[in-house]
Coordinates of N, CA and C in Angstrom, one line a residue:
Chain A
G1 N -14.9 3.6 9.9 CA -14.7 4.9 10.5 C -13.7 5.7 9.8
A2 N -13.4 6.9 10.1 CA -12.5 7.8 9.4 C -11.1 7.3 9.6
G3 N -10.3 7.4 8.6 CA -8.9 7.1 8.7 C -8.1 8.3 9.0
V4 N -6.8 8.1 8.8 CA -5.8 9.2 9.1 C -6.0 10.3 7.9
S5 N -6.1 11.5 8.3 CA -6.3 12.5 7.3 C -5.1 13.5 7.3
Q6 N -4.7 14.0 6.2 CA -3.6 14.9 6.1 C -3.9 16.1 5.2
S7 N -3.4 17.3 5.6 CA -3.6 18.4 4.7 C -2.4 19.3 4.7
P8 N -2.1 20.0 3.6 CA -2.8 19.9 2.3 C -2.4 18.6 1.6
S9 N -3.0 18.2 0.6 CA -2.6 17.0 -0.2 C -1.4 17.3 -1.0
N10 N -1.3 18.6 -1.5 CA -0.2 19.0 -2.3 C 0.2 20.4 -1.8
K11 N 1.5 20.6 -1.8 CA 2.0 21.9 -1.4 C 3.2 22.3 -2.3
V12 N 3.2 23.4 -3.0 CA 4.3 23.9 -3.8 C 4.8 25.1 -3.1
T13 N 6.0 25.2 -2.9 CA 6.6 26.4 -2.2 C 7.9 26.8 -2.8
E14 N 8.3 28.0 -2.5 CA 9.6 28.4 -3.0 C 10.7 28.2 -2.0
K15 N 11.9 27.9 -2.5 CA 13.0 27.7 -1.6 C 13.2 28.8 -0.6
G16 N 13.4 28.4 0.7 CA 13.5 29.4 1.7 C 12.3 29.7 2.5
K17 N 11.1 29.3 2.0 CA 9.9 29.6 2.7 C 9.6 28.5 3.7
D18 N 8.8 28.8 4.7 CA 8.4 27.8 5.7 C 7.1 27.2 5.3
V19 N 6.9 25.9 5.7 CA 5.7 25.2 5.4 C 5.2 24.4 6.6
E20 N 3.9 24.2 6.7 CA 3.3 23.5 7.8 C 2.4 22.4 7.2
L21 N 2.7 21.2 7.7 CA 1.9 20.0 7.2 C 1.1 19.5 8.4
R22 N -0.2 19.1 8.2 CA -1.1 18.8 9.3 C -1.5 17.3 9.2
C23 N -1.6 16.7 10.3 CA -2.1 15.3 10.4 C -3.2 15.1 11.4
D24 N -4.3 14.5 11.1 CA -5.3 14.1 12.0 C -5.3 12.6 12.1
P25 N -5.0 12.1 13.3 CA -4.9 10.6 13.4 C -6.3 10.0 13.5
I26 N -6.3 8.7 13.5 CA -7.6 8.0 13.7 C -8.0 8.2 15.2
S27 N -9.3 8.5 15.4 CA -9.8 8.8 16.7 C -9.4 7.6 17.7
G28 N -8.9 8.0 18.8 CA -8.5 7.0 19.8 C -7.1 6.5 19.7
H29 N -6.4 6.8 18.6 CA -5.0 6.4 18.5 C -4.1 7.3 19.2
T30 N -3.3 6.8 20.2 CA -2.4 7.6 21.0 C -1.1 7.8 20.4
A31 N -0.7 6.9 19.5 CA 0.7 7.0 18.9 C 0.5 7.6 17.5
L32 N 1.5 8.4 17.1 CA 1.5 9.1 15.8 C 2.9 9.2 15.3
Y33 N 3.0 9.0 14.0 CA 4.3 8.9 13.4 C 4.4 9.7 12.1
W34 N 5.5 10.3 11.9 CA 5.7 11.0 10.6 C 6.8 10.2 9.8
Y35 N 6.6 10.0 8.5 CA 7.6 9.4 7.7 C 7.7 10.3 6.4
R36 N 8.8 10.1 5.7 CA 9.0 10.8 4.5 C 9.3 9.8 3.4
Q37 N 8.7 10.0 2.2 CA 9.0 9.1 1.1 C 9.5 9.9 -0.1
S38 N 10.8 9.7 -0.5 CA 11.3 10.4 -1.6 C 11.9 9.4 -2.6
L39 N 12.0 9.8 -3.8 CA 12.5 9.0 -4.9 C 13.9 8.5 -4.5
G40 N 14.2 7.2 -4.6 CA 15.5 6.7 -4.4 C 15.8 6.5 -2.9
Q41 N 15.0 7.0 -2.0 CA 15.3 6.9 -0.6 C 14.3 6.0 0.1
G42 N 13.2 5.7 -0.5 CA 12.2 4.9 0.2 C 11.5 5.6 1.3
L43 N 10.9 4.9 2.2 CA 10.2 5.5 3.3 C 11.1 5.6 4.5
E44 N 11.2 6.8 5.0 CA 12.1 7.0 6.2 C 11.3 7.6 7.4
F45 N 11.6 7.0 8.5 CA 11.0 7.5 9.8 C 11.5 8.9 10.1
L46 N 10.6 9.8 10.6 CA 11.0 11.1 11.0 C 10.9 11.3 12.5
I47 N 9.7 11.0 13.0 CA 9.4 11.3 14.4 C 8.2 10.5 14.9
Y48 N 8.2 10.2 16.2 CA 7.2 9.5 16.9 C 6.6 10.2 18.0
F49 N 5.3 10.3 18.2 CA 4.7 10.9 19.3 C 3.9 9.8 20.0
Q50 N 4.0 9.9 21.4 CA 3.1 9.2 22.2 C 2.3 10.2 23.0
G51 N 1.0 10.3 22.8 CA 0.3 11.5 23.4 C 0.9 12.7 22.8
N52 N 1.2 13.7 23.6 CA 1.7 15.0 23.1 C 3.3 15.0 23.2
S53 N 3.8 13.9 23.7 CA 5.3 13.9 23.8 C 6.0 13.2 22.6
A54 N 7.1 13.6 22.3 CA 7.9 13.1 21.2 C 9.2 12.4 21.7
P55 N 9.1 11.1 22.2 CA 10.2 10.5 22.8 C 11.3 10.2 21.7
D56 N 11.0 10.2 20.5 CA 12.0 9.9 19.4 C 11.9 10.9 18.3
K57 N 12.9 11.7 18.2 CA 12.9 12.7 17.1 C 14.1 12.4 16.2
S58 N 14.6 11.2 16.3 CA 15.9 10.8 15.7 C 15.9 10.9 14.2
G59 N 14.8 10.8 13.6 CA 14.7 10.8 12.1 C 14.7 12.1 11.5
L60 N 14.4 13.2 12.3 CA 14.4 14.5 11.7 C 15.7 14.9 11.1
P61 N 15.7 15.2 9.8 CA 17.0 15.3 9.1 C 17.8 16.6 9.4
S62 N 17.2 17.6 10.0 CA 18.0 18.8 10.4 C 17.1 19.6 11.3
D63 N 17.8 20.6 11.9 CA 17.0 21.5 12.9 C 16.0 22.4 12.2
R64 N 15.9 22.3 10.9 CA 14.9 23.1 10.2 C 13.5 22.4 10.3
F65 N 13.6 21.1 10.7 CA 12.4 20.3 10.9 C 12.0 20.3 12.3
S66 N 10.7 20.5 12.6 CA 10.1 20.4 13.9 C 8.7 19.9 13.8
A67 N 8.2 19.3 14.9 CA 6.8 18.8 14.9 C 6.3 19.0 16.3
E68 N 5.0 19.1 16.4 CA 4.3 19.2 17.6 C 3.0 18.5 17.5
R69 N 2.5 18.1 18.7 CA 1.1 17.4 18.7 C 0.4 18.0 19.9
T70 N -0.8 18.4 19.7 CA -1.6 19.0 20.7 C -2.9 18.2 21.0
G71 N -3.3 18.2 22.3 CA -4.5 17.5 22.7 C -4.5 16.0 22.4
G72 N -3.3 15.5 22.3 CA -3.1 14.0 22.0 C -3.8 13.7 20.6
S73 N -3.9 14.7 19.8 CA -4.6 14.4 18.5 C -3.8 15.0 17.3
V74 N -4.2 16.2 16.9 CA -3.6 16.7 15.7 C -2.1 17.0 15.8
S75 N -1.4 16.7 14.8 CA 0.0 17.0 14.7 C 0.4 17.9 13.6
T76 N 1.4 18.7 13.8 CA 1.9 19.6 12.7 C 3.4 19.4 12.5
L77 N 3.8 19.2 11.3 CA 5.2 19.1 11.0 C 5.6 20.4 10.3
T78 N 6.5 21.1 10.8 CA 7.0 22.4 10.2 C 8.4 22.2 9.6
I79 N 8.5 22.7 8.4 CA 9.8 22.8 7.8 C 10.1 24.2 7.6
Q80 N 11.2 24.7 8.2 CA 11.6 26.1 8.0 C 12.7 26.2 6.9
R81 N 12.7 27.3 6.2 CA 13.7 27.6 5.2 C 13.8 26.4 4.2
T82 N 12.7 26.1 3.6 CA 12.7 24.8 2.8 C 13.8 24.9 1.7
Q83 N 14.3 23.7 1.5 CA 15.3 23.4 0.5 C 14.8 22.5 -0.6
Q84 N 15.4 22.4 -1.7 CA 14.9 21.5 -2.8 C 14.9 20.1 -2.4
E85 N 15.9 19.7 -1.6 CA 16.0 18.3 -1.1 C 14.9 17.9 -0.2
D86 N 14.1 18.9 0.3 CA 13.0 18.6 1.1 C 11.8 18.1 0.3
S87 N 11.9 18.2 -1.0 CA 10.8 17.7 -1.8 C 10.6 16.2 -1.6
A88 N 9.3 15.8 -1.3 CA 9.0 14.4 -1.0 C 7.6 14.4 -0.7
V89 N 7.1 13.1 -0.4 CA 5.8 12.9 0.1 C 5.9 12.7 1.6
Y90 N 5.2 13.5 2.4 CA 5.3 13.3 3.9 C 4.1 12.6 4.3
L91 N 4.3 11.4 5.0 CA 3.2 10.5 5.4 C 3.1 10.5 6.9
C92 N 1.9 10.6 7.3 CA 1.6 10.4 8.8 C 0.9 9.1 9.0
A93 N 1.2 8.5 10.1 CA 0.6 7.2 10.5 C 0.2 7.3 11.9
S94 N -0.8 6.5 12.3 CA -1.2 6.5 13.7 C -1.5 5.0 14.1
S95 N -1.4 4.7 15.4 CA -1.7 3.4 15.9 C -2.3 3.6 17.3
L96 N -2.9 2.5 17.7 CA -3.5 2.5 19.1 C -2.5 2.9 20.1
G97 N -1.3 2.5 20.0 CA -0.3 2.8 21.0 C -0.3 1.8 22.1
P98 N 0.6 1.9 23.1 CA 1.6 3.0 23.2 C 2.8 2.7 22.4
G99 N 2.7 2.3 21.2 CA 3.9 2.1 20.3 C 4.5 0.8 20.5
A100 N 3.7 -0.2 20.9 CA 4.2 -1.6 21.0 C 4.6 -2.1 19.6
A101 N 5.5 -3.1 19.6 CA 6.0 -3.6 18.3 C 4.9 -4.3 17.6
T102 N 3.8 -4.8 18.2 CA 2.8 -5.5 17.5 C 1.7 -4.5 17.1
D103 N 1.9 -3.3 17.4 CA 0.9 -2.3 17.1 C 0.9 -2.0 15.6
T104 N -0.3 -1.9 15.0 CA -0.4 -1.7 13.5 C -0.5 -0.2 13.2
Q105 N 0.4 0.2 12.3 CA 0.4 1.6 11.9 C -0.4 1.8 10.6
Y106 N -1.4 2.8 10.7 CA -2.2 3.1 9.5 C -1.8 4.4 9.0
F107 N -1.6 4.4 7.7 CA -1.1 5.6 7.0 C -2.2 6.5 6.5
G108 N -1.9 7.8 6.5 CA -2.8 8.8 5.8 C -2.4 8.9 4.4
P109 N -3.1 9.8 3.6 CA -2.9 9.9 2.2 C -1.6 10.6 1.8
G110 N -1.0 11.3 2.8 CA 0.3 12.0 2.5 C 0.1 13.4 2.0
T111 N 1.1 14.2 2.1 CA 1.2 15.5 1.6 C 2.4 15.5 0.6
R112 N 2.2 15.9 -0.6 CA 3.3 15.9 -1.6 C 3.8 17.4 -1.6
L113 N 5.1 17.5 -1.1 CA 5.7 18.8 -1.0 C 6.7 19.0 -2.2
T114 N 6.6 20.1 -2.9 CA 7.5 20.4 -4.0 C 8.1 21.7 -3.7
V115 N 9.4 21.8 -3.6 CA 10.2 23.0 -3.3 C 10.8 23.5 -4.6
L116 N 10.5 24.6 -5.1 CA 11.0 25.1 -6.3 C 12.3 25.9 -6.1
Chain B
Q1 N 23.8 -0.2 10.8 CA 22.6 0.3 10.1 C 21.7 -0.8 9.8
K2 N 20.5 -0.7 10.3 CA 19.5 -1.8 10.1 C 19.0 -1.6 8.7
E3 N 18.9 -2.8 7.9 CA 18.5 -2.7 6.5 C 17.5 -3.8 6.3
V4 N 16.6 -3.4 5.3 CA 15.6 -4.3 4.8 C 15.7 -4.3 3.3
E5 N 16.0 -5.5 2.8 CA 16.3 -5.6 1.3 C 15.2 -6.3 0.6
Q6 N 14.8 -5.7 -0.5 CA 13.8 -6.3 -1.4 C 14.3 -6.2 -2.9
N7 N 14.0 -7.2 -3.7 CA 14.2 -7.0 -5.1 C 13.3 -5.9 -5.6
S8 N 13.9 -5.0 -6.4 CA 13.1 -3.8 -6.8 C 12.1 -4.2 -7.9
G9 N 12.4 -5.4 -8.6 CA 11.5 -5.8 -9.7 C 11.9 -5.0 -11.0
P10 N 10.9 -4.8 -11.9 CA 9.6 -5.3 -11.7 C 9.4 -6.8 -11.8
L11 N 8.5 -7.3 -11.1 CA 8.1 -8.7 -11.1 C 6.8 -8.8 -11.9
S12 N 6.8 -9.5 -13.0 CA 5.7 -9.6 -13.9 C 5.1 -11.1 -13.8
V13 N 3.8 -11.2 -13.6 CA 3.2 -12.5 -13.5 C 1.9 -12.5 -14.3
P14 N 1.5 -13.6 -14.9 CA 0.2 -13.6 -15.6 C -1.0 -13.7 -14.6
E15 N -2.1 -13.2 -15.0 CA -3.3 -13.3 -14.2 C -3.6 -14.8 -13.8
G16 N -3.9 -15.0 -12.5 CA -4.2 -16.3 -12.0 C -2.9 -17.1 -11.5
A17 N -1.8 -16.5 -11.7 CA -0.5 -17.2 -11.2 C -0.3 -16.8 -9.8
I18 N 0.7 -17.4 -9.2 CA 1.2 -17.1 -7.8 C 2.3 -16.1 -8.0
A19 N 2.2 -15.0 -7.2 CA 3.3 -14.0 -7.2 C 4.0 -14.2 -5.9
S20 N 5.3 -14.3 -5.9 CA 6.2 -14.5 -4.7 C 7.1 -13.3 -4.5
L21 N 6.9 -12.6 -3.4 CA 7.7 -11.4 -3.1 C 8.6 -11.7 -1.8
N22 N 9.8 -11.4 -1.9 CA 10.8 -11.7 -0.9 C 11.4 -10.5 -0.2
C23 N 11.9 -10.8 1.0 CA 12.4 -9.7 1.8 C 13.4 -10.3 2.8
T24 N 14.6 -9.7 2.9 CA 15.5 -10.0 4.0 C 15.8 -8.8 4.8
Y25 N 16.2 -9.1 6.1 CA 16.4 -8.0 7.0 C 17.7 -8.3 7.8
S26 N 18.4 -7.3 8.2 CA 19.7 -7.4 8.8 C 19.7 -7.6 10.3
D27 N 18.7 -7.1 11.0 CA 18.7 -7.0 12.5 C 18.0 -8.2 13.1
R28 N 18.8 -9.1 13.7 CA 18.3 -10.3 14.3 C 17.3 -10.0 15.5
G29 N 17.3 -8.8 16.0 CA 16.4 -8.4 17.0 C 15.0 -8.1 16.5
S30 N 14.8 -8.1 15.2 CA 13.5 -7.8 14.7 C 12.4 -8.7 15.1
Q31 N 11.3 -8.1 15.5 CA 10.2 -8.9 16.1 C 8.9 -8.9 15.3
S32 N 8.7 -7.9 14.5 CA 7.4 -7.7 13.9 C 7.7 -7.4 12.4
F33 N 6.8 -7.9 11.6 CA 7.1 -7.9 10.1 C 5.8 -7.6 9.4
F34 N 5.8 -6.7 8.5 CA 4.6 -6.2 7.8 C 4.8 -6.2 6.3
W35 N 3.7 -6.4 5.6 CA 3.7 -6.2 4.2 C 2.7 -5.1 3.9
Y36 N 3.1 -4.1 3.2 CA 2.2 -3.0 2.8 C 2.1 -3.0 1.3
R37 N 1.0 -2.7 0.8 CA 0.8 -2.5 -0.7 C 0.6 -1.0 -1.0
Q38 N 1.3 -0.5 -2.0 CA 1.2 0.9 -2.3 C 0.9 1.1 -3.8
Y39 N -0.3 1.6 -4.1 CA -0.6 1.9 -5.5 C 0.1 3.2 -5.9
S40 N 0.4 3.4 -7.1 CA 1.0 4.6 -7.6 C 0.3 5.8 -7.2
G41 N 1.0 6.7 -6.5 CA 0.4 8.0 -6.1 C -0.5 7.9 -4.8
K42 N -0.5 6.7 -4.2 CA -1.3 6.5 -3.0 C -0.4 6.2 -1.8
S43 N -1.0 6.1 -0.6 CA -0.2 5.8 0.6 C -0.2 4.3 0.8
P44 N 0.8 3.8 1.6 CA 0.8 2.4 1.9 C -0.4 1.9 2.7
E45 N -0.8 0.7 2.3 CA -2.0 0.0 2.9 C -1.5 -1.3 3.4
L46 N -1.8 -1.6 4.7 CA -1.4 -2.8 5.3 C -2.1 -4.0 4.7
I47 N -1.3 -5.0 4.3 CA -1.8 -6.3 3.7 C -1.7 -7.4 4.8
M48 N -0.5 -7.5 5.4 CA -0.3 -8.6 6.3 C 0.6 -8.2 7.4
S49 N 0.5 -8.7 8.6 CA 1.5 -8.6 9.6 C 1.8 -10.1 10.1
I50 N 3.0 -10.3 10.5 CA 3.4 -11.6 11.0 C 4.5 -11.5 12.1
Y51 N 4.4 -12.2 13.1 CA 5.3 -12.1 14.3 C 6.0 -13.4 14.7
S52 N 5.4 -14.5 14.2 CA 6.0 -15.8 14.6 C 6.5 -16.5 13.4
N53 N 7.5 -17.4 13.6 CA 7.9 -18.2 12.4 C 6.8 -19.1 11.9
G54 N 6.8 -19.2 10.6 CA 5.8 -20.1 9.9 C 5.0 -19.3 8.9
D55 N 3.8 -19.8 8.6 CA 3.0 -19.2 7.6 C 1.8 -18.6 8.3
K56 N 1.3 -17.5 7.7 CA 0.0 -16.9 8.1 C -0.8 -16.6 6.8
E57 N -2.0 -17.1 6.8 CA -2.8 -16.9 5.6 C -4.0 -16.0 5.8
D58 N -4.3 -15.2 4.8 CA -5.4 -14.3 4.9 C -5.9 -14.2 3.4
G59 N -7.0 -14.9 3.1 CA -7.5 -14.9 1.8 C -6.5 -15.4 0.8
R60 N -6.3 -14.6 -0.2 CA -5.3 -15.0 -1.3 C -3.8 -14.7 -0.9
F61 N -3.6 -14.1 0.3 CA -2.3 -13.7 0.7 C -1.8 -14.7 1.8
T62 N -0.5 -15.1 1.7 CA 0.2 -15.8 2.7 C 1.5 -15.2 3.0
A63 N 1.8 -14.9 4.3 CA 3.1 -14.4 4.7 C 3.8 -15.5 5.3
Q64 N 5.1 -15.6 5.0 CA 6.0 -16.6 5.6 C 7.2 -15.9 6.3
L65 N 7.5 -16.4 7.5 CA 8.6 -15.8 8.2 C 9.5 -16.9 8.7
N66 N 10.8 -16.6 8.5 CA 11.9 -17.5 9.0 C 12.9 -16.7 9.6
K67 N 12.8 -16.6 11.0 CA 13.7 -15.7 11.7 C 15.2 -16.2 11.7
A68 N 15.4 -17.5 11.6 CA 16.7 -18.0 11.6 C 17.5 -17.5 10.3
S69 N 16.7 -17.5 9.2 CA 17.3 -17.1 7.9 C 17.1 -15.6 7.7
Q70 N 16.4 -14.9 8.6 CA 16.1 -13.5 8.5 C 15.4 -13.2 7.2
Y71 N 14.4 -13.9 7.0 CA 13.7 -13.8 5.7 C 12.2 -13.8 5.9
V72 N 11.5 -13.0 5.1 CA 10.1 -12.9 5.2 C 9.6 -12.8 3.7
S73 N 8.5 -13.5 3.4 CA 8.0 -13.5 2.1 C 6.5 -13.3 2.1
L74 N 6.0 -12.9 0.9 CA 4.5 -12.7 0.7 C 4.2 -13.5 -0.6
L75 N 3.2 -14.4 -0.5 CA 2.7 -15.1 -1.7 C 1.3 -14.6 -1.9
I76 N 1.1 -14.3 -3.2 CA -0.3 -13.9 -3.6 C -0.8 -14.9 -4.6
R77 N -1.8 -15.6 -4.2 CA -2.4 -16.7 -5.1 C -3.4 -16.1 -6.0
D78 N -3.6 -16.7 -7.1 CA -4.7 -16.3 -8.1 C -4.5 -14.8 -8.3
S79 N -3.3 -14.3 -8.7 CA -3.0 -12.9 -8.9 C -4.0 -12.3 -9.9
Q80 N -4.4 -11.0 -9.5 CA -5.3 -10.3 -10.3 C -4.7 -9.0 -10.8
P81 N -5.1 -8.4 -11.9 CA -4.5 -7.2 -12.4 C -4.6 -6.1 -11.3
S82 N -5.6 -6.2 -10.4 CA -5.8 -5.2 -9.4 C -4.7 -5.3 -8.3
D83 N -4.0 -6.4 -8.3 CA -2.8 -6.6 -7.4 C -1.6 -5.9 -7.8
S84 N -1.6 -5.3 -9.1 CA -0.5 -4.6 -9.6 C -0.2 -3.4 -8.7
A85 N 1.0 -3.3 -8.1 CA 1.3 -2.3 -7.1 C 2.7 -2.5 -6.7
T86 N 3.2 -1.6 -5.9 CA 4.5 -1.8 -5.2 C 4.2 -2.4 -3.8
Y87 N 5.0 -3.4 -3.5 CA 4.8 -4.1 -2.2 C 6.0 -3.8 -1.3
L88 N 5.7 -3.2 -0.2 CA 6.7 -2.8 0.8 C 6.8 -3.7 1.9
C89 N 8.0 -4.2 2.2 CA 8.3 -5.0 3.4 C 8.7 -4.0 4.5
A90 N 8.2 -4.2 5.7 CA 8.6 -3.3 6.8 C 8.8 -4.2 8.1
V91 N 9.8 -3.7 8.9 CA 10.2 -4.5 10.0 C 10.3 -3.5 11.3
I92 N 9.9 -4.1 12.4 CA 10.1 -3.4 13.7 C 11.1 -4.2 14.5
E93 N 12.1 -3.6 15.1 CA 13.1 -4.3 15.9 C 12.7 -4.3 17.4
G94 N 12.7 -5.4 18.0 CA 12.5 -5.5 19.4 C 11.2 -4.8 19.9
S95 N 11.4 -4.0 21.0 CA 10.3 -3.3 21.5 C 10.2 -1.9 20.9
N96 N 10.9 -1.7 19.9 CA 10.9 -0.5 19.1 C 9.5 -0.3 18.5
Y97 N 9.4 0.8 17.7 CA 8.1 1.1 17.1 C 8.3 1.6 15.7
K98 N 9.6 2.0 15.4 CA 9.8 2.6 14.1 C 9.7 1.5 13.0
L99 N 9.0 1.7 12.0 CA 9.0 0.8 10.8 C 10.2 1.2 10.0
T100 N 11.0 0.1 9.7 CA 12.1 0.3 8.7 C 11.6 -0.4 7.5
F101 N 11.6 0.3 6.4 CA 11.0 -0.2 5.1 C 12.1 -0.6 4.1
G102 N 11.8 -1.6 3.4 CA 12.5 -1.9 2.1 C 12.1 -0.9 1.1
K103 N 12.8 -0.9 0.0 CA 12.5 0.0 -1.1 C 11.3 -0.4 -2.0
G104 N 10.8 -1.6 -1.7 CA 9.6 -2.1 -2.4 C 9.9 -2.9 -3.7
T105 N 9.0 -3.8 -4.0 CA 9.0 -4.6 -5.2 C 7.8 -4.2 -6.1
L106 N 8.0 -3.8 -7.3 CA 6.9 -3.4 -8.2 C 6.4 -4.7 -8.8
L107 N 5.1 -5.0 -8.6 CA 4.5 -6.2 -9.2 C 3.5 -5.8 -10.3
T108 N 3.6 -6.5 -11.4 CA 2.7 -6.2 -12.5 C 2.0 -7.6 -12.8
V109 N 0.7 -7.6 -12.8 CA -0.1 -8.8 -13.1 C -0.7 -8.5 -14.5
N110 N -0.4 -9.3 -15.4 CA -0.8 -9.1 -16.8 C -2.1 -9.9 -17.1
P111 N -3.1 -9.2 -17.6 CA -4.4 -9.9 -17.9 C -4.2 -11.0 -19.0

């Protein structure tokens, strides 16, 4: 079946511009996660959704970052007033949910964001 | 600060040998442990999950968990050049859901 999909695959933007990154989870997966992978920092958790609710936003690095999920499916991660340190690969993962520790997270292909 | 530590490598093994990848974690409350493989420029792909002490085998892969020592390892038997990738150890604490990743070990299998 179809895996997690993300768009765009690559995004180049200028410092100060806003960007939106999209994630389509695996059909039937109620839990959705955003992670960020940057050189030297490894993979970092950003936010977790269960259905349309985000009970854990603790990983969002600043208030320039926000995310939403609609219809228990598609999620959008928005970065406002982008900075060069935002350059990274943004990875989305989904799992059956409801986010139990034994639940397996499957990753999408990622969006590579470059802020000039 | 919960930490997951891995040797960054690179770990180089000849084709057909056993590759041994190690990981330690700081949080004794950790309950779930995962090994992901990541090819250059690609996203992480789940290889193994393990939740109980002992060994878990799946084909050429064996995961080993020792909660008392806070240690988890991945053995790859009969290593192939296609196994060359970065291997990421990831941990979930308790009833949490966030994956905490190590920085990965780069494995190179030489033909």
